Coordinates of C-alpha atoms in Angstrom, one line a residue:
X1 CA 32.2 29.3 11.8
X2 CA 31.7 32.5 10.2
X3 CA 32.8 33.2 6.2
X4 CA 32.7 36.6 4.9
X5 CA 30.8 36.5 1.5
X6 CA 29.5 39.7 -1.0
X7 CA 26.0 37.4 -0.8
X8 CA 24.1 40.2 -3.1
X9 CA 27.1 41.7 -5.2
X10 CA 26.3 44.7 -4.0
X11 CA 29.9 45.5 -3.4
X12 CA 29.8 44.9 1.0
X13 CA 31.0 42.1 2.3
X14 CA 28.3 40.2 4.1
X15 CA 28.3 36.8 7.1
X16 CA 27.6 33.3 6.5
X17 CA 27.9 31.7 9.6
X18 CA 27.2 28.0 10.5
X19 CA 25.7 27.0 13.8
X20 CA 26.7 24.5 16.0
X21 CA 25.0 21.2 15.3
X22 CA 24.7 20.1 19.4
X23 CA 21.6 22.2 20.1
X24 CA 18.2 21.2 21.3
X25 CA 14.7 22.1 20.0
X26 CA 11.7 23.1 21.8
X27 CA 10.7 19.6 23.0
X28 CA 14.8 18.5 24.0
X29 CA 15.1 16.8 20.9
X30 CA 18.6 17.5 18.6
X31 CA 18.5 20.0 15.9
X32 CA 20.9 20.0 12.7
X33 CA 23.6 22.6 12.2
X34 CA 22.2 25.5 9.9
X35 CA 23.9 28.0 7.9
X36 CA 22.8 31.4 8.6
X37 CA 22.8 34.7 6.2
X38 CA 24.0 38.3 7.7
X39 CA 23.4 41.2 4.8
X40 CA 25.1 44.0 5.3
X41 CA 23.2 47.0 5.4
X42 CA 25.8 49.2 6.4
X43 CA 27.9 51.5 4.0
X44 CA 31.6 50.6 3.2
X45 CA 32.6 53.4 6.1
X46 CA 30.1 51.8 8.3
X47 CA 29.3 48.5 8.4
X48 CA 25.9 47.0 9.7
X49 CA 24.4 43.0 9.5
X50 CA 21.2 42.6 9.6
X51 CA 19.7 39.1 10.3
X52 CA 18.4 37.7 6.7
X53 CA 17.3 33.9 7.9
X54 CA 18.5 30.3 7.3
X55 CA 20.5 29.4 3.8
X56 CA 18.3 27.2 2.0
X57 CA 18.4 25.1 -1.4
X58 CA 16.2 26.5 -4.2
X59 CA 13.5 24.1 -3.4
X60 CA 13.7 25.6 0.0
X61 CA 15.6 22.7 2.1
X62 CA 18.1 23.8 4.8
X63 CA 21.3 23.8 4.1
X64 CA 22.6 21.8 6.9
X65 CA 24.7 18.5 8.5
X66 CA 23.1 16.4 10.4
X67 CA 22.6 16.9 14.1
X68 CA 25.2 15.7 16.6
X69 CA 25.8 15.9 20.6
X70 CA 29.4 16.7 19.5
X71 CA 29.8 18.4 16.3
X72 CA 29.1 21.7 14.5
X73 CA 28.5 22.2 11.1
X74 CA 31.5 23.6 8.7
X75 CA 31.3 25.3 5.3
X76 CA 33.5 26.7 2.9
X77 CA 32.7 29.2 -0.3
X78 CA 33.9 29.2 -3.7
X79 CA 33.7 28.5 -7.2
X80 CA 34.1 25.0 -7.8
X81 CA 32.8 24.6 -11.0
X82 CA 34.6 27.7 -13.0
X83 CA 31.4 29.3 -13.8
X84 CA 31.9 32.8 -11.5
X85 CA 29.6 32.1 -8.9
X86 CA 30.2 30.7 -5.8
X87 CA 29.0 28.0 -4.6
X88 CA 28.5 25.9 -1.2
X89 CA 30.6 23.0 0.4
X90 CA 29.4 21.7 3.2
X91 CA 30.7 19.2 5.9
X92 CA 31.2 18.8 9.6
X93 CA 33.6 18.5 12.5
X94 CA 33.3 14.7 13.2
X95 CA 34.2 13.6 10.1
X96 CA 31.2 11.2 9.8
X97 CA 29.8 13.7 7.0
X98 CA 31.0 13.1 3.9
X99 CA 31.9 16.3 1.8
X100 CA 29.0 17.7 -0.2
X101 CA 28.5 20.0 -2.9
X102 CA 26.0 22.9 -3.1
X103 CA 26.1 24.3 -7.1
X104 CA 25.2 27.7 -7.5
X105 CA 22.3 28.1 -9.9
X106 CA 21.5 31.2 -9.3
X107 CA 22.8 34.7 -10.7
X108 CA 25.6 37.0 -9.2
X109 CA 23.2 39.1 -7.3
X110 CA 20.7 36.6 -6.1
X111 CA 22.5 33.2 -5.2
X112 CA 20.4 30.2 -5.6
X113 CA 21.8 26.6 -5.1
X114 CA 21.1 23.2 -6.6
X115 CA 20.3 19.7 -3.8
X116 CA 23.5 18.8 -2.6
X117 CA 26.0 15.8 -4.3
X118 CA 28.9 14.0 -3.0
X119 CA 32.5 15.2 -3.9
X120 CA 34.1 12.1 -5.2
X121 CA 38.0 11.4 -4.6
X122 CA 40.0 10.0 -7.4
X123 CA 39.0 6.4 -7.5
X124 CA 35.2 7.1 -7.2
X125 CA 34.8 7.1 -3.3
X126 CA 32.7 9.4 -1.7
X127 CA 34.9 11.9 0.6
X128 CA 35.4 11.9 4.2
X129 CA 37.2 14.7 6.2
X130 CA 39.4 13.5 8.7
X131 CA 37.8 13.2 12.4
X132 CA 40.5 15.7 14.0
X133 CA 39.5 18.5 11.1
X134 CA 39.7 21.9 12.5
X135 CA 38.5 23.8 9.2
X136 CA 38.4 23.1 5.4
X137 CA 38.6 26.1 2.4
X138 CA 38.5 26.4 -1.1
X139 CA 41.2 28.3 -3.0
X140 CA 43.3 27.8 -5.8
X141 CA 46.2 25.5 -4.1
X142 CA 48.7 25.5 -7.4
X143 CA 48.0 28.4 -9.3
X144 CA 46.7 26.5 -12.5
X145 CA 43.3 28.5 -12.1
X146 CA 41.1 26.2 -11.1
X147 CA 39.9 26.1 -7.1
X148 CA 41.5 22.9 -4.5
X149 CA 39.5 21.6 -1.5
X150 CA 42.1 22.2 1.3
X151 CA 41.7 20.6 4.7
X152 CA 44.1 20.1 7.4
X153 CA 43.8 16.5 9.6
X154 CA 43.3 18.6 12.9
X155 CA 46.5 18.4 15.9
X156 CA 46.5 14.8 16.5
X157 CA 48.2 13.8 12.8
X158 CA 49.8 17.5 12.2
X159 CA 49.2 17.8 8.4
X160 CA 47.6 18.9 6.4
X161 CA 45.9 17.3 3.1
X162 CA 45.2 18.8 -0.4
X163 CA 42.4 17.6 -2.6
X164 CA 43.1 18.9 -6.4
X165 CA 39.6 19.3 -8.9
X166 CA 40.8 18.0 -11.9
X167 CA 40.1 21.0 -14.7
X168 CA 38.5 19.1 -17.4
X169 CA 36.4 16.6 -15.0
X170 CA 32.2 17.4 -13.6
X171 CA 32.1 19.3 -10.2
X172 CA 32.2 16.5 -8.0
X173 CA 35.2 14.6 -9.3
X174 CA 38.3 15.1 -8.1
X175 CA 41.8 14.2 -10.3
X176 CA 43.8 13.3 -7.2
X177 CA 44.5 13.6 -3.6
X178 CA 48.0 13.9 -2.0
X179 CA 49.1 14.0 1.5
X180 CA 52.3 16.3 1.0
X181 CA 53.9 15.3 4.7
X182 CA 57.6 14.7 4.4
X183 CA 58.9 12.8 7.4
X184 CA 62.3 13.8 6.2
X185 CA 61.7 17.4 6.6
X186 CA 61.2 19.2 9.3
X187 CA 59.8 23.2 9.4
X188 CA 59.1 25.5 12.2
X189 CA 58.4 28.8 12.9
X190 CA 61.1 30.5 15.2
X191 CA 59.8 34.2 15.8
X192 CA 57.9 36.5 14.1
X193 CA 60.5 37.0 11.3
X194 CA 62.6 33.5 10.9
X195 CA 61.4 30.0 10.3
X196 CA 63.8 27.0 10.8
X197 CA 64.0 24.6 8.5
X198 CA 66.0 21.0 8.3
X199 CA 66.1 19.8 4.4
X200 CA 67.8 16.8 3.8
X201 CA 69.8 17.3 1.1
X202 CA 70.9 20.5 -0.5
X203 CA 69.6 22.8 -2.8
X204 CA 66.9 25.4 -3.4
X205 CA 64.5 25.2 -1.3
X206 CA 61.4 27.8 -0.9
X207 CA 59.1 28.3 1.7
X208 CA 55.5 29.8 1.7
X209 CA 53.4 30.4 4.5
X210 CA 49.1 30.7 3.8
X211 CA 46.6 31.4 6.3
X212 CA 44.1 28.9 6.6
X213 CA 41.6 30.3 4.3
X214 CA 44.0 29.5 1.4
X215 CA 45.6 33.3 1.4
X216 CA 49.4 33.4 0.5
X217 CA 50.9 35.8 3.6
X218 CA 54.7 35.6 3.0
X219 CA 57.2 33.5 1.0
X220 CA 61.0 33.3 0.6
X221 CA 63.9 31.3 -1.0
X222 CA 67.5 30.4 -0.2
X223 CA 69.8 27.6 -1.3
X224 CA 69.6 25.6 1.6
X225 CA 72.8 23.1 3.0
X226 CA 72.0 19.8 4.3
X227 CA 70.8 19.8 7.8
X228 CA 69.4 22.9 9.8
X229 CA 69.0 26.5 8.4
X230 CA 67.1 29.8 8.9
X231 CA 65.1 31.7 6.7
X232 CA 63.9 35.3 7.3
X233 CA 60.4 35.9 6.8
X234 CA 58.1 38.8 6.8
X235 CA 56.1 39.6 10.0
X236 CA 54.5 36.9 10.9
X237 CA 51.8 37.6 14.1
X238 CA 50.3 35.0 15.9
X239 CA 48.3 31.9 14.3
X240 CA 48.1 28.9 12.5
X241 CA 49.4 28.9 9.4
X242 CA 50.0 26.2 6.1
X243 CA 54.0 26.3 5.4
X244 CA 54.1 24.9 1.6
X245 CA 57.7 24.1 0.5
X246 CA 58.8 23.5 -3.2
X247 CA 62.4 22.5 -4.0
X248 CA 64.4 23.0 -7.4
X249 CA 63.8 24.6 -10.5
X250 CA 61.1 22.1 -11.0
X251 CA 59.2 23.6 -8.0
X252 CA 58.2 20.1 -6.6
X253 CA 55.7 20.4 -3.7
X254 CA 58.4 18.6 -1.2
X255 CA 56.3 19.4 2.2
X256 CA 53.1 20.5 3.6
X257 CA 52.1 20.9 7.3
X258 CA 50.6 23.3 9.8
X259 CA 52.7 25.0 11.6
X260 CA 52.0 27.5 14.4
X261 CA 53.4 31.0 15.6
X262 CA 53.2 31.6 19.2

């Protein structure tokens, strides 16, 4: 799965892109799921990649999962720790590999990265994704400047689950987890420019939709009657999308689910 990344701050945008973990080596034996390096040699008019070799830690390990006949390995960029550089999270899409954190030791042009540790949930367990995980990314969830772990739980449980880095706490601790599924409301995207939402009880109620890389796309707000309503969005094309809804003044996350836009 491919992330776009300015690897050499050199102002172009360059590929990391993670290889499926199902291969075979020369002699028919598994191979692990690499991460790859694209620079881009192009020009901001023109772009052009130009193969740069396998990611590795600084003491030249591959940055990898493990192999598997039915898996492929998934990563997601960011900074983690608050220190401007970003750094590596790594899992895959079996959920049998735990969540692991590559640190950034490196400078802003010449990224370098520490051996790998466990992200830690709230009460010290190491964490898992969820075995139906589509996709995981880092981005800052609730605006209090500090960068979430955001993962949905894949089709089969339709939700999606927010892991929040406590600001004050090491790298690999996280202050809590929540799964923000309300049973009691439902959300859904009509066309391109209404979603229909059932909210039960009344009030304000707003709804925000973010592309699965954490990227707010559209938002809006209504005071909402018990029971069934529309809401007019902004275009909305085709896609998977993270509707986040808040209620009241207090701006209580009340829901969070995937919702799609056919």
């Amino acid at each position: 799965m491919p992330h776009i990344v300015d690897w050499n701050n050199d102002g172009l945008p360059d590929l990391e892109v993670g290889l499926s973990n199902n291969g075979y080596d020369a002699t028919g034996g598994d191979v692990p799921g690499l991460l790859y390096l694209y620079l881009n040699v192009g020009t901001k008019e023109q772009y052009k990649f130009h193969y740069a070799g396998v990611i590795c830690t600084a003491k030249g390990d591959t940055i990898s999962s493990p192999a598997s006949p039915s898996a492929y390995t998934m990563s997601a960029l960011g900074d983690i720790n608050n220190d401007g550089l970003f750094d590596i999270v790594l899992s895959d899409t079996t959920g049998g590999m735990h969540f692991k954190a590559y640190l950034n030791v490196g400078t802003p042009g010449n990224p370098s990265f520490a051996d790998p540790v466990p992200i830690l949930a709230a009460d010290g367990s190491v964490l898992h994704p969820d075995p139906t995980m589509h996709r995981f990314s880092i981005a800052d969830w609730n605006g209090d400047s500090v960068n979430d772990l955001i993962t949905d739980a894949g089709t089969a449980q339709n939700m999606t689950k927010v892991w929040v880095y406590a600001a004050n706490s090491p790298h690999n601790e996280i202050s809590h987890s929540v799964n923000t599924v309300n049973n009691s409301l439902t959300i859904g995207l009509l066309d391109r420019h209404s979603i229909s939402i059932s909210v039960p009880t009344a009030g304000e109620y707003s709804v925000s939709l973010f592309s699965l890389d954490g990227r707010l796309l559209t938002s809006a707000k209504a005071n909402l009657k018990q029971g069934s309503s529309r809401m007019m969005l902004c275009n909305v094309p085709e896609g998977c999308y993270v509707a986040r809804v808040r209620c009241g003044s207090s701006g209580a996350v009340v829901s969070c689910s995937v919702i799609r836009q056919k």
